[in-house]
PDB file of C-alpha atoms in Angstrom:
ATOM      1  CA  MET A 166      50.779  31.592  21.951  1.00 50.00           C
ATOM      2  CA  THR A 167      53.747  33.520  20.247  1.00 54.00           C
ATOM      3  CA  ALA A 168      55.823  32.214  17.647  1.00 52.00           C
ATOM      4  CA  SER A 169      58.977  32.316  19.634  1.00 57.00           C
ATOM      5  CA  SER A 170      57.096  30.289  22.507  1.00 57.00           C
ATOM      6  CA  LYS A 171      56.100  27.710  20.164  1.00 58.00           C
ATOM      7  CA  ASN A 172      59.505  27.499  18.779  1.00 67.00           C
ATOM      8  CA  SER A 173      60.809  27.065  22.313  1.00 76.00           C
ATOM      9  CA  ARG A 174      57.958  24.253  22.675  1.00 77.00           C
ATOM     10  CA  HIS A 175      59.326  22.357  19.651  1.00 79.00           C
ATOM     11  CA  HIS A 176      63.336  23.011  20.632  1.00 82.00           C
ATOM     12  CA  ARG A 177      62.255  21.574  24.555  1.00 83.00           C
ATOM     13  CA  ARG A 178      60.566  18.460  22.652  1.00 83.00           C
ATOM     14  CA  ALA A 179      63.805  18.064  20.739  1.00 85.00           C
ATOM     15  CA  LEU A 180      65.848  18.335  23.460  1.00 87.00           C
ATOM     16  CA  LEU A 181      63.904  15.876  25.430  1.00 87.00           C
ATOM     17  CA  SER A 182      63.835  13.530  22.749  1.00 87.00           C
ATOM     18  CA  TRP A 183      67.887  13.686  22.482  1.00 90.00           C
ATOM     19  CA  ARG A 184      68.424  13.205  25.973  1.00 90.00           C
ATOM     20  CA  LEU A 185      66.359  10.005  25.769  1.00 91.00           C
ATOM     21  CA  ASP A 186      68.424   8.751  23.209  1.00 92.00           C
ATOM     22  CA  ILE A 187      71.554   9.350  25.187  1.00 94.00           C
ATOM     23  CA  LEU A 188      69.924   7.544  28.143  1.00 94.00           C
ATOM     24  CA  SER A 189      68.886   5.029  26.376  1.00 93.00           C
ATOM     25  CA  CYS A 190      72.000   4.019  24.623  1.00 94.00           C
ATOM     26  CA  THR A 191      73.982   4.770  27.960  1.00 95.00           C
ATOM     27  CA  ALA A 192      71.832   2.299  30.005  1.00 94.00           C
ATOM     28  CA  VAL A 193      71.731  -0.641  27.200  1.00 94.00           C
ATOM     29  CA  ILE A 194      75.330  -0.326  26.857  1.00 95.00           C
ATOM     30  CA  ALA A 195      76.171  -0.654  30.695  1.00 95.00           C
ATOM     31  CA  LEU A 196      73.257  -3.392  30.762  1.00 94.00           C
ATOM     32  CA  LEU A 197      75.667  -5.460  27.947  1.00 94.00           C
ATOM     33  CA  PHE A 198      78.515  -4.920  29.933  1.00 95.00           C
ATOM     34  CA  CYS A 199      76.947  -6.242  33.127  1.00 93.00           C
ATOM     35  CA  TRP A 200      75.532  -9.269  31.214  1.00 92.00           C
ATOM     36  CA  LEU A 201      78.916 -10.109  29.594  1.00 91.00           C
ATOM     37  CA  SER A 202      80.537 -10.014  33.019  1.00 91.00           C
ATOM     38  CA  ASP A 203      77.970 -12.248  34.512  1.00 89.00           C
ATOM     39  CA  MET A 204      78.400 -14.420  31.582  1.00 86.00           C
ATOM     40  CA  ASN A 205      82.235 -14.614  32.270  1.00 85.00           C
ATOM     41  CA  GLN A 206      81.587 -14.928  35.830  1.00 84.00           C
ATOM     42  CA  LEU A 207      79.369 -18.169  35.557  1.00 78.00           C
ATOM     43  CA  GLN A 208      81.304 -19.696  32.874  1.00 77.00           C
ATOM     44  CA  GLN A 209      84.405 -19.233  35.149  1.00 77.00           C
ATOM     45  CA  GLN A 210      82.790 -20.693  38.040  1.00 72.00           C
ATOM     46  CA  SER A 211      81.242 -23.862  35.998  1.00 69.00           C
ATOM     47  CA  SER A 212      84.919 -24.503  34.729  1.00 69.00           C
ATOM     48  CA  SER A 213      86.063 -24.649  38.534  1.00 66.00           C
ATOM     49  CA  GLU A 214      83.172 -26.683  39.771  1.00 59.00           C
ATOM     50  CA  ASN A 215      82.940 -24.565  42.737  1.00 56.00           C
ATOM     51  CA  GLU A 216      79.218 -24.509  43.299  1.00 53.00           C
ATOM     52  CA  SER A 217      79.336 -22.370  46.577  1.00 50.00           C
ATOM     53  CA  ASP A 218      80.762 -19.382  44.505  1.00 54.00           C
ATOM     54  CA  ASP A 219      77.801 -19.845  42.032  1.00 57.00           C
ATOM     55  CA  ASP A 220      76.789 -16.509  41.851  1.00 73.00           C
ATOM     56  CA  SER A 221      76.041 -13.259  39.459  1.00 76.00           C
ATOM     57  CA  LEU A 222      77.968 -10.304  39.763  1.00 82.00           C
ATOM     58  CA  PHE A 223      74.963  -7.563  38.617  1.00 87.00           C
ATOM     59  CA  LEU A 224      72.143  -9.511  37.067  1.00 92.00           C
ATOM     60  CA  SER A 225      69.507 -11.245  39.395  1.00 91.00           C
ATOM     61  CA  LYS A 226      70.725 -15.074  38.764  1.00 89.00           C
ATOM     62  CA  SER A 227      67.169 -16.452  38.464  1.00 90.00           C
ATOM     63  CA  PHE A 228      66.889 -13.721  35.031  1.00 92.00           C
ATOM     64  CA  LEU A 229      70.074 -15.162  34.055  1.00 89.00           C
ATOM     65  CA  THR A 230      69.093 -18.523  34.446  1.00 87.00           C
ATOM     66  CA  ASN A 231      65.622 -18.456  32.816  1.00 88.00           C
ATOM     67  CA  GLY A 232      66.333 -15.603  30.413  1.00 88.00           C
ATOM     68  CA  PHE A 233      63.237 -13.769  31.580  1.00 92.00           C
ATOM     69  CA  CYS A 234      61.948 -12.710  35.096  1.00 93.00           C
ATOM     70  CA  LEU A 235      59.263 -15.321  35.798  1.00 92.00           C
ATOM     71  CA  ALA A 236      56.870 -14.273  38.264  1.00 91.00           C
ATOM     72  CA  PRO A 237      55.414 -17.714  39.909  1.00 90.00           C
ATOM     73  CA  GLN A 238      53.757 -16.293  42.590  1.00 89.00           C
ATOM     74  CA  LEU A 239      51.629 -14.630  40.187  1.00 89.00           C
ATOM     75  CA  PHE A 240      51.248 -16.881  37.125  1.00 90.00           C
ATOM     76  CA  ASP A 241      51.115 -20.513  36.773  1.00 86.00           C
ATOM     77  CA  ASN A 242      52.977 -20.050  33.538  1.00 89.00           C
ATOM     78  CA  THR A 243      54.163 -16.411  33.068  1.00 92.00           C
ATOM     79  CA  HIS A 244      55.482 -16.997  29.129  1.00 92.00           C
ATOM     80  CA  PHE A 245      51.744 -18.311  28.538  1.00 92.00           C
ATOM     81  CA  SER A 246      50.385 -15.291  30.284  1.00 93.00           C
ATOM     82  CA  CYS A 247      52.500 -13.223  28.128  1.00 94.00           C
ATOM     83  CA  ALA A 248      51.616 -14.956  24.926  1.00 94.00           C
ATOM     84  CA  SER A 249      47.688 -14.882  25.807  1.00 94.00           C
ATOM     85  CA  PHE A 250      48.362 -10.874  26.301  1.00 96.00           C
ATOM     86  CA  ASP A 251      50.141 -10.070  23.256  1.00 95.00           C
ATOM     87  CA  PHE A 252      47.617 -12.343  21.338  1.00 95.00           C
ATOM     88  CA  PHE A 253      45.166 -10.066  22.772  1.00 95.00           C
ATOM     89  CA  CYS A 254      46.611  -7.023  21.821  1.00 93.00           C
ATOM     90  CA  ALA A 255      47.061  -8.309  18.256  1.00 92.00           C
ATOM     91  CA  CYS A 256      43.457  -8.748  18.227  1.00 92.00           C
ATOM     92  CA  ILE A 257      42.799  -5.189  19.397  1.00 90.00           C
ATOM     93  CA  CYS A 258      45.052  -3.828  16.805  1.00 86.00           C
ATOM     94  CA  ILE A 259      43.294  -5.900  13.942  1.00 86.00           C
ATOM     95  CA  LEU A 260      39.847  -5.005  15.086  1.00 85.00           C
ATOM     96  CA  ALA A 261      41.167  -1.316  15.291  1.00 80.00           C
ATOM     97  CA  VAL A 262      41.865  -1.655  11.789  1.00 76.00           C
ATOM     98  CA  LEU A 263      38.647  -2.927  10.613  1.00 77.00           C
ATOM     99  CA  VAL A 264      36.437  -0.715  12.330  1.00 73.00           C
ATOM    100  CA  GLY A 265      38.657   2.083  11.803  1.00 63.00           C
ATOM    101  CA  ASN A 266      38.360   1.699   7.826  1.00 61.00           C
ATOM    102  CA  ILE A 267      34.721   1.329   8.525  1.00 54.00           C
ATOM    103  CA  ILE A 268      33.664   4.257  10.639  1.00 51.00           C
ATOM    104  CA  VAL A 269      36.608   7.012   9.712  1.00 49.00           C
ATOM    105  CA  ASN A 270      35.007   9.390   7.045  1.00 47.00           C
ATOM    106  CA  ASN A 271      36.764  10.761   4.323  1.00 47.00           C
ATOM    107  CA  ASP A 272      37.140  14.211   5.854  1.00 47.00           C
ATOM    108  CA  HIS A 273      39.690  11.992   8.095  1.00 50.00           C
ATOM    109  CA  GLY A 274      41.979  10.720   5.790  1.00 50.00           C
ATOM    110  CA  ALA A 275      45.179  11.021   7.695  1.00 49.00           C
ATOM    111  CA  ALA A 276      43.333   9.450  10.599  1.00 49.00           C
ATOM    112  CA  ASN A 277      42.293   6.382   8.260  1.00 51.00           C
ATOM    113  CA  LYS A 278      45.745   6.118   7.503  1.00 53.00           C
ATOM    114  CA  THR A 279      46.936   5.698  10.996  1.00 51.00           C
ATOM    115  CA  PHE A 280      44.458   2.760  11.287  1.00 52.00           C
ATOM    116  CA  SER A 281      45.671   1.217   7.868  1.00 52.00           C
ATOM    117  CA  MET A 282      49.392   1.693   8.141  1.00 60.00           C
ATOM    118  CA  ILE A 283      50.455   1.781  11.858  1.00 68.00           C
ATOM    119  CA  LEU A 284      48.168  -0.568  13.376  1.00 73.00           C
ATOM    120  CA  PRO A 285      48.726  -3.430  10.997  1.00 78.00           C
ATOM    121  CA  GLY A 286      52.555  -3.399  11.921  1.00 79.00           C
ATOM    122  CA  ASN A 287      51.855  -3.553  15.700  1.00 84.00           C
ATOM    123  CA  ALA A 288      49.569  -6.197  14.959  1.00 87.00           C
ATOM    124  CA  ILE A 289      52.459  -8.406  13.427  1.00 86.00           C
ATOM    125  CA  TYR A 290      54.604  -7.840  15.982  1.00 86.00           C
ATOM    126  CA  PHE A 291      52.413  -8.600  18.521  1.00 91.00           C
ATOM    127  CA  LEU A 292      51.403 -11.864  17.080  1.00 91.00           C
ATOM    128  CA  ALA A 293      55.169 -12.682  16.275  1.00 87.00           C
ATOM    129  CA  HIS A 294      55.988 -11.671  20.154  1.00 90.00           C
ATOM    130  CA  SER A 295      52.956 -13.700  21.432  1.00 91.00           C
ATOM    131  CA  TYR A 296      54.075 -16.894  19.400  1.00 89.00           C
ATOM    132  CA  GLY A 297      57.489 -16.708  20.499  1.00 87.00           C
ATOM    133  CA  HIS A 298      56.477 -16.693  23.908  1.00 90.00           C
ATOM    134  CA  TYR A 299      54.401 -19.627  23.403  1.00 89.00           C
ATOM    135  CA  THR A 300      56.973 -21.407  22.177  1.00 85.00           C
ATOM    136  CA  PHE A 301      58.531 -20.768  25.593  1.00 84.00           C
ATOM    137  CA  SER A 302      55.566 -21.461  27.488  1.00 83.00           C
ATOM    138  CA  THR A 303      55.548 -24.955  26.293  1.00 77.00           C
ATOM    139  CA  VAL A 304      59.108 -25.919  27.696  1.00 66.00           C
ATOM    140  CA  VAL A 305      60.063 -24.787  31.292  1.00 50.00           C
ATOM    141  CA  VAL A 306      63.814 -23.152  30.600  1.00 44.00           C
ATOM    142  CA  ASN A 307      66.137 -24.931  33.490  1.00 41.00           C
ATOM    143  CA  ASN A 308      70.039 -25.220  33.467  1.00 34.00           C
ATOM    144  CA  GLU A 309      70.187 -28.339  31.466  1.00 37.00           C
ATOM    145  CA  GLN A 310      68.729 -26.074  28.650  1.00 43.00           C
ATOM    146  CA  GLN A 311      71.362 -23.634  28.699  1.00 41.00           C
ATOM    147  CA  GLN A 312      73.388 -26.231  26.830  1.00 43.00           C
ATOM    148  CA  PHE A 313      70.855 -25.944  24.071  1.00 46.00           C
ATOM    149  CA  THR A 314      72.619 -25.544  20.585  1.00 48.00           C
ATOM    150  CA  SER A 315      71.284 -25.050  17.213  1.00 50.00           C
ATOM    151  CA  ASP A 316      72.023 -29.104  16.408  1.00 53.00           C
ATOM    152  CA  SER A 317      69.114 -30.028  18.873  1.00 55.00           C
ATOM    153  CA  GLU A 318      66.495 -28.371  16.395  1.00 63.00           C
ATOM    154  CA  SER A 319      64.810 -29.837  13.035  1.00 68.00           C
ATOM    155  CA  ILE A 320      65.308 -27.757  10.384  1.00 77.00           C
ATOM    156  CA  THR A 321      61.688 -26.647  10.528  1.00 77.00           C
ATOM    157  CA  GLU A 322      62.040 -25.269  13.859  1.00 72.00           C
ATOM    158  CA  LYS A 323      65.440 -23.651  12.899  1.00 75.00           C
ATOM    159  CA  ILE A 324      63.371 -21.727  10.012  1.00 81.00           C
ATOM    160  CA  GLN A 325      60.371 -20.803  12.091  1.00 81.00           C
ATOM    161  CA  SER A 326      62.735 -19.301  15.214  1.00 82.00           C
ATOM    162  CA  ALA A 327      64.488 -17.351  12.365  1.00 85.00           C
ATOM    163  CA  ILE A 328      61.194 -15.730  10.815  1.00 87.00           C
ATOM    164  CA  ILE A 329      60.003 -15.106  14.557  1.00 86.00           C
ATOM    165  CA  LEU A 330      63.270 -13.481  15.451  1.00 88.00           C
ATOM    166  CA  SER A 331      63.245 -11.417  12.441  1.00 90.00           C
ATOM    167  CA  PHE A 332      60.039 -10.196  12.659  1.00 88.00           C
ATOM    168  CA  ILE A 333      60.749  -8.751  16.338  1.00 89.00           C
ATOM    169  CA  LEU A 334      64.082  -7.468  15.470  1.00 92.00           C
ATOM    170  CA  SER A 335      63.063  -5.642  12.174  1.00 90.00           C
ATOM    171  CA  ILE A 336      61.623  -2.934  14.486  1.00 90.00           C
ATOM    172  CA  GLY A 337      65.089  -1.598  15.190  1.00 91.00           C
ATOM    173  CA  PRO A 338      66.535  -1.706  11.498  1.00 93.00           C
ATOM    174  CA  LEU A 339      63.509  -0.056  10.187  1.00 92.00           C
ATOM    175  CA  GLU A 340      63.360   2.572  12.592  1.00 91.00           C
ATOM    176  CA  ALA A 341      67.198   3.136  11.720  1.00 93.00           C
ATOM    177  CA  ALA A 342      66.181   3.397   7.920  1.00 94.00           C
ATOM    178  CA  SER A 343      63.355   6.071   8.910  1.00 91.00           C
ATOM    179  CA  THR A 344      65.892   8.087  10.721  1.00 91.00           C
ATOM    180  CA  LEU A 345      68.547   8.108   7.782  1.00 92.00           C
ATOM    181  CA  ILE A 346      65.633   8.452   5.402  1.00 92.00           C
ATOM    182  CA  LYS A 347      64.167  11.838   7.224  1.00 89.00           C
ATOM    183  CA  SER A 348      67.184  13.070   8.172  1.00 88.00           C
ATOM    184  CA  ASN A 349      68.372  12.992   4.534  1.00 89.00           C
ATOM    185  CA  LYS A 350      71.475  10.917   5.146  1.00 89.00           C
ATOM    186  CA  LEU A 351      70.492   7.967   2.740  1.00 89.00           C
ATOM    187  CA  SER A 352      67.646   7.483  -0.248  1.00 93.00           C
ATOM    188  CA  PRO A 353      65.045   5.235   0.780  1.00 92.00           C
ATOM    189  CA  ARG A 354      66.451   2.644  -1.208  1.00 93.00           C
ATOM    190  CA  HIS A 355      69.859   2.415   0.445  1.00 94.00           C
ATOM    191  CA  ALA A 356      68.446   3.041   3.632  1.00 94.00           C
ATOM    192  CA  TYR A 357      66.164  -0.102   3.382  1.00 94.00           C
ATOM    193  CA  VAL A 358      69.034  -2.097   2.036  1.00 95.00           C
ATOM    194  CA  MET A 359      71.394  -1.284   5.394  1.00 95.00           C
ATOM    195  CA  ALA A 360      68.002  -2.106   7.193  1.00 95.00           C
ATOM    196  CA  GLY A 361      67.878  -5.708   5.631  1.00 95.00           C
ATOM    197  CA  SER A 362      71.411  -6.043   5.779  1.00 95.00           C
ATOM    198  CA  MET A 363      71.314  -4.920   9.580  1.00 95.00           C
ATOM    199  CA  LEU A 364      68.529  -7.419  10.445  1.00 94.00           C
ATOM    200  CA  ALA A 365      70.497 -10.357   8.325  1.00 95.00           C
ATOM    201  CA  ILE A 366      73.666  -9.666  10.680  1.00 95.00           C
ATOM    202  CA  GLN A 367      71.316  -9.426  13.845  1.00 94.00           C
ATOM    203  CA  VAL A 368      69.554 -12.638  13.093  1.00 92.00           C
ATOM    204  CA  GLY A 369      72.453 -14.187  12.122  1.00 92.00           C
ATOM    205  CA  ILE A 370      74.578 -13.491  15.142  1.00 92.00           C
ATOM    206  CA  TYR A 371      71.957 -14.976  17.298  1.00 91.00           C
ATOM    207  CA  HIS A 372      71.765 -18.294  15.404  1.00 86.00           C
ATOM    208  CA  LEU A 373      75.180 -19.017  14.743  1.00 86.00           C
ATOM    209  CA  VAL A 374      76.580 -17.669  17.780  1.00 85.00           C
ATOM    210  CA  LEU A 375      74.340 -17.491  20.793  1.00 82.00           C
ATOM    211  CA  PHE A 376      71.258 -19.739  20.218  1.00 76.00           C
ATOM    212  CA  ASN A 377      70.522 -19.858  23.634  1.00 79.00           C
ATOM    213  CA  PRO A 378      66.999 -19.658  25.184  1.00 79.00           C
ATOM    214  CA  SER A 379      68.056 -17.678  27.970  1.00 83.00           C
ATOM    215  CA  TYR A 380      69.900 -15.150  25.861  1.00 88.00           C
ATOM    216  CA  ALA A 381      67.208 -14.294  23.641  1.00 88.00           C
ATOM    217  CA  LEU A 382      65.372 -11.438  25.705  1.00 90.00           C
ATOM    218  CA  LEU A 383      68.545  -9.869  26.425  1.00 92.00           C
ATOM    219  CA  TYR A 384      69.480  -9.800  23.066  1.00 94.00           C
ATOM    220  CA  ILE A 385      66.509  -8.447  21.505  1.00 93.00           C
ATOM    221  CA  ASN A 386      66.228  -5.853  23.965  1.00 93.00           C
ATOM    222  CA  ILE A 387      69.750  -4.756  23.381  1.00 94.00           C
ATOM    223  CA  SER A 388      69.917  -4.984  19.390  1.00 95.00           C
ATOM    224  CA  ILE A 389      66.430  -3.016  19.251  1.00 94.00           C
ATOM    225  CA  ILE A 390      66.989   0.136  21.572  1.00 94.00           C
ATOM    226  CA  LEU A 391      70.360   0.375  19.800  1.00 94.00           C
ATOM    227  CA  SER A 392      69.046   0.146  16.331  1.00 94.00           C
ATOM    228  CA  ILE A 393      66.844   2.972  17.177  1.00 93.00           C
ATOM    229  CA  SER A 394      68.459   5.110  19.429  1.00 93.00           C
ATOM    230  CA  LEU A 395      72.055   5.384  17.993  1.00 93.00           C
ATOM    231  CA  PRO A 396      71.571   6.523  14.463  1.00 93.00           C
ATOM    232  CA  LYS A 397      69.109   9.311  15.676  1.00 92.00           C
ATOM    233  CA  LEU A 398      71.802  10.296  18.252  1.00 91.00           C
ATOM    234  CA  LEU A 399      74.449  10.356  15.612  1.00 91.00           C
ATOM    235  CA  PHE A 400      72.501  11.995  12.471  1.00 91.00           C
ATOM    236  CA  VAL A 401      69.705  13.821  14.393  1.00 89.00           C
ATOM    237  CA  GLY A 402      70.758  16.832  16.667  1.00 86.00           C
ATOM    238  CA  TYR A 403      68.672  19.288  18.753  1.00 85.00           C
ATOM    239  CA  THR A 404      69.659  22.600  17.542  1.00 84.00           C
ATOM    240  CA  SER A 405      69.250  22.833  13.344  1.00 86.00           C
ATOM    241  CA  GLU A 406      65.886  24.000  12.385  1.00 84.00           C
ATOM    242  CA  GLN A 407      65.311  20.248  10.154  1.00 85.00           C
ATOM    243  CA  ASP A 408      66.434  18.366  13.508  1.00 84.00           C
ATOM    244  CA  VAL A 409      64.260  20.108  15.634  1.00 85.00           C
ATOM    245  CA  LYS A 410      61.157  19.593  13.216  1.00 83.00           C
ATOM    246  CA  LEU A 411      62.227  15.941  12.559  1.00 82.00           C
ATOM    247  CA  ARG A 412      62.215  15.390  16.579  1.00 82.00           C
ATOM    248  CA  SER A 413      59.549  17.604  17.448  1.00 78.00           C
ATOM    249  CA  THR A 414      57.159  15.727  15.178  1.00 72.00           C
ATOM    250  CA  GLU A 415      57.904  12.459  16.432  1.00 68.00           C
ATOM    251  CA  SER A 416      58.240  13.007  19.971  1.00 68.00           C
ATOM    252  CA  SER A 417      55.666  14.572  22.203  1.00 74.00           C
ATOM    253  CA  LEU A 418      55.702  14.453  26.061  1.00 79.00           C
ATOM    254  CA  TRP A 419      53.617  11.375  26.466  1.00 83.00           C
ATOM    255  CA  ARG A 420      55.787   9.226  23.647  1.00 84.00           C
ATOM    256  CA  THR A 421      58.997  10.341  25.497  1.00 85.00           C
ATOM    257  CA  LEU A 422      57.476   9.743  29.028  1.00 88.00           C
ATOM    258  CA  SER A 423      56.074   6.195  27.702  1.00 90.00           C
ATOM    259  CA  GLY A 424      59.663   5.516  25.820  1.00 89.00           C
ATOM    260  CA  LEU A 425      61.116   6.141  29.295  1.00 92.00           C
ATOM    261  CA  LEU A 426      58.744   3.773  31.233  1.00 94.00           C
ATOM    262  CA  VAL A 427      59.939   0.980  28.684  1.00 93.00           C
ATOM    263  CA  LEU A 428      63.325   1.729  29.355  1.00 93.00           C
ATOM    264  CA  VAL A 429      63.093   1.661  33.177  1.00 95.00           C
ATOM    265  CA  VAL A 430      61.197  -1.662  33.081  1.00 95.00           C
ATOM    266  CA  LEU A 431      63.765  -3.019  30.671  1.00 94.00           C
ATOM    267  CA  ILE A 432      66.791  -2.241  32.807  1.00 94.00           C
ATOM    268  CA  SER A 433      64.986  -2.817  35.958  1.00 95.00           C
ATOM    269  CA  GLU A 434      63.818  -6.714  34.880  1.00 95.00           C
ATOM    270  CA  PRO A 435      67.361  -8.120  34.600  1.00 94.00           C
ATOM    271  CA  PHE A 436      68.625  -6.380  37.592  1.00 95.00           C
ATOM    272  CA  PHE A 437      66.162  -6.325  40.378  1.00 95.00           C
ATOM    273  CA  CYS A 438      64.081  -9.757  38.896  1.00 94.00           C
ATOM    274  CA  ASP A 439      65.155 -11.468  42.806  1.00 92.00           C
ATOM    275  CA  VAL A 440      64.740  -8.183  44.597  1.00 92.00           C
ATOM    276  CA  PHE A 441      61.267  -7.197  43.709  1.00 93.00           C
ATOM    277  CA  PHE A 442      60.287  -7.246  40.011  1.00 94.00           C
ATOM    278  CA  ALA A 443      59.123 -10.985  40.231  1.00 93.00           C
ATOM    279  CA  LYS A 444      56.657 -10.223  42.714  1.00 93.00           C
ATOM    280  CA  ILE A 445      54.979  -7.069  40.836  1.00 93.00           C
ATOM    281  CA  GLY A 446      54.493  -9.259  37.690  1.00 93.00           C
ATOM    282  CA  GLY A 447      57.912  -9.919  35.928  1.00 93.00           C
ATOM    283  CA  HIS A 448      58.252  -9.989  31.984  1.00 94.00           C
ATOM    284  CA  PHE A 449      54.499  -9.676  32.120  1.00 95.00           C
ATOM    285  CA  LEU A 450      55.236  -6.008  33.486  1.00 95.00           C
ATOM    286  CA  PHE A 451      57.578  -5.461  30.434  1.00 95.00           C
ATOM    287  CA  ASP A 452      54.762  -6.386  28.009  1.00 95.00           C
ATOM    288  CA  LEU A 453      52.359  -4.462  29.324  1.00 95.00           C
ATOM    289  CA  THR A 454      54.650  -1.216  29.446  1.00 95.00           C
ATOM    290  CA  LEU A 455      55.177  -2.178  25.671  1.00 92.00           C
ATOM    291  CA  ALA A 456      51.408  -2.254  25.028  1.00 93.00           C
ATOM    292  CA  LEU A 457      51.062   0.947  26.594  1.00 93.00           C
ATOM    293  CA  ASP A 458      53.903   2.510  24.613  1.00 90.00           C
ATOM    294  CA  VAL A 459      52.211   1.001  21.345  1.00 87.00           C
ATOM    295  CA  LEU A 460      49.122   2.796  22.499  1.00 86.00           C
ATOM    296  CA  THR A 461      50.376   6.050  23.130  1.00 87.00           C
ATOM    297  CA  ALA A 462      52.206   5.893  19.778  1.00 82.00           C
ATOM    298  CA  VAL A 463      49.046   5.030  17.755  1.00 78.00           C
ATOM    299  CA  VAL A 464      47.136   7.971  19.426  1.00 78.00           C
ATOM    300  CA  MET A 465      49.657  10.636  18.905  1.00 76.00           C
ATOM    301  CA  GLU A 466      50.413   9.882  15.477  1.00 72.00           C
ATOM    302  CA  GLY A 467      46.556   9.836  15.082  1.00 67.00           C
ATOM    303  CA  LYS A 468      46.483  13.154  16.693  1.00 68.00           C
ATOM    304  CA  GLU A 469      49.738  14.645  14.393  1.00 64.00           C
ATOM    305  CA  ARG A 470      47.881  12.794  11.197  1.00 61.00           C
ATOM    306  CA  ARG A 471      44.228  14.569  12.031  1.00 59.00           C
ATOM    307  CA  SER A 472      45.931  18.098  12.642  1.00 57.00           C
ATOM    308  CA  GLY A 473      48.200  18.281  10.147  1.00 53.00           C
ATOM    309  CA  GLY A 474      51.478  17.715  11.688  1.00 50.00           C
ATOM    310  CA  VAL A 475      53.627  19.153  14.354  1.00 47.00           C
ATOM    311  CA  ASP A 476      52.755  22.921  12.720  1.00 47.00           C
ATOM    312  CA  TYR A 477      49.497  22.749  12.791  1.00 40.00           C
ATOM    313  CA  GLU A 478      48.924  25.170  15.761  1.00 45.00           C
ATOM    314  CA  GLU A 479      50.964  27.706  13.933  1.00 47.00           C
ATOM    315  CA  GLU A 480      48.689  27.397  11.167  1.00 44.00           C
ATOM    316  CA  VAL A 481      45.339  27.840  13.310  1.00 43.00           C
ATOM    317  CA  GLU A 482      46.860  30.862  14.715  1.00 50.00           C
ATOM    318  CA  GLU A 483      47.652  32.297  11.396  1.00 50.00           C
ATOM    319  CA  LYS A 484      43.990  32.121  10.359  1.00 50.00           C
ATOM    320  CA  LYS A 485      42.881  33.452  13.537  1.00 54.00           C
ATOM    321  CA  LYS A 486      45.253  36.766  12.818  1.00 57.00           C
ATOM    322  CA  ASN A 487      44.073  36.963   9.189  1.00 56.00           C
ATOM    323  CA  ASN A 488      40.219  36.821  10.203  1.00 57.00           C
ATOM    324  CA  LYS A 489      40.442  39.480  12.617  1.00 56.00           C
ATOM    325  CA  LYS A 490      42.624  41.600  10.248  1.00 54.00           C
ATOM    326  CA  LYS A 491      39.353  41.006   7.756  1.00 52.00           C
ATOM    327  CA  LYS A 492      36.964  42.246  10.250  1.00 53.00           C
ATOM    328  CA  VAL A 493      38.835  45.194  11.368  1.00 53.00           C
ATOM    329  CA  SER A 494      39.291  46.319   7.568  1.00 50.00           C
TER     330      SER A 494
END
């Protein structure tokens, strides 16, 4: 493989990553518009007390009512099924860390770093995600609970809710900070201060403004996707050498495809819950795609670390050429 073809491959990776960021931002902004339009529509219908027109404009009515796409035809309790699955994924991550730290030898320190740094973060995420679903599984979200307010929770419950939400939402601000650091837009200190401020604002908006179980999922998904994709779209291009290296290092074909799958499922759940999505798994399908995305990220990250990064193939080719020159001489 020539140097020009390798550079071309890296540029294709970067362009594919950039296009996925555009698609992600566009899709969630459209989702946000449809969500706000439906909430306004339902509010007007509620005030007019005209039940015959009690319908949504864009999103599935059952999704707007429950906040999730439940699958009663497949699960007795969709939230409990999701909580069990997420807890299982957390246990797998923890087990992988323990086993990995034992069996990975010193010659694969990079792989060991994958076990010791990436998987624990995913384990914490899955545990927080599992606990969130468990709290929902204990209560059937119905129309009466749409009047749920922060006054109906105790101080302890408010703190627990804020902590769990913080763990889940932190994915977005931390990824944004990482992007700004790697693109040399902010120092690590300023980037993580910004990430903490973003997280505090996001948690505050939900608890002080929304604080409704039926709003939680969409708010979390929209916040995370925009927090991850928008900084990359604004500050990391796909033409300069630095941008190409950054995007091609973090984005392989499999990671892009897994991210696209998550986006498709994320958008399909609120729009098509009543049409077909509930029949094929509902929100459990979304949690499954998240687990596949994490698995893909861990595998590809470990592969990159073991191989020494995106330039490893170039180094191997260079060594082969040098060896051939020595044999000829």
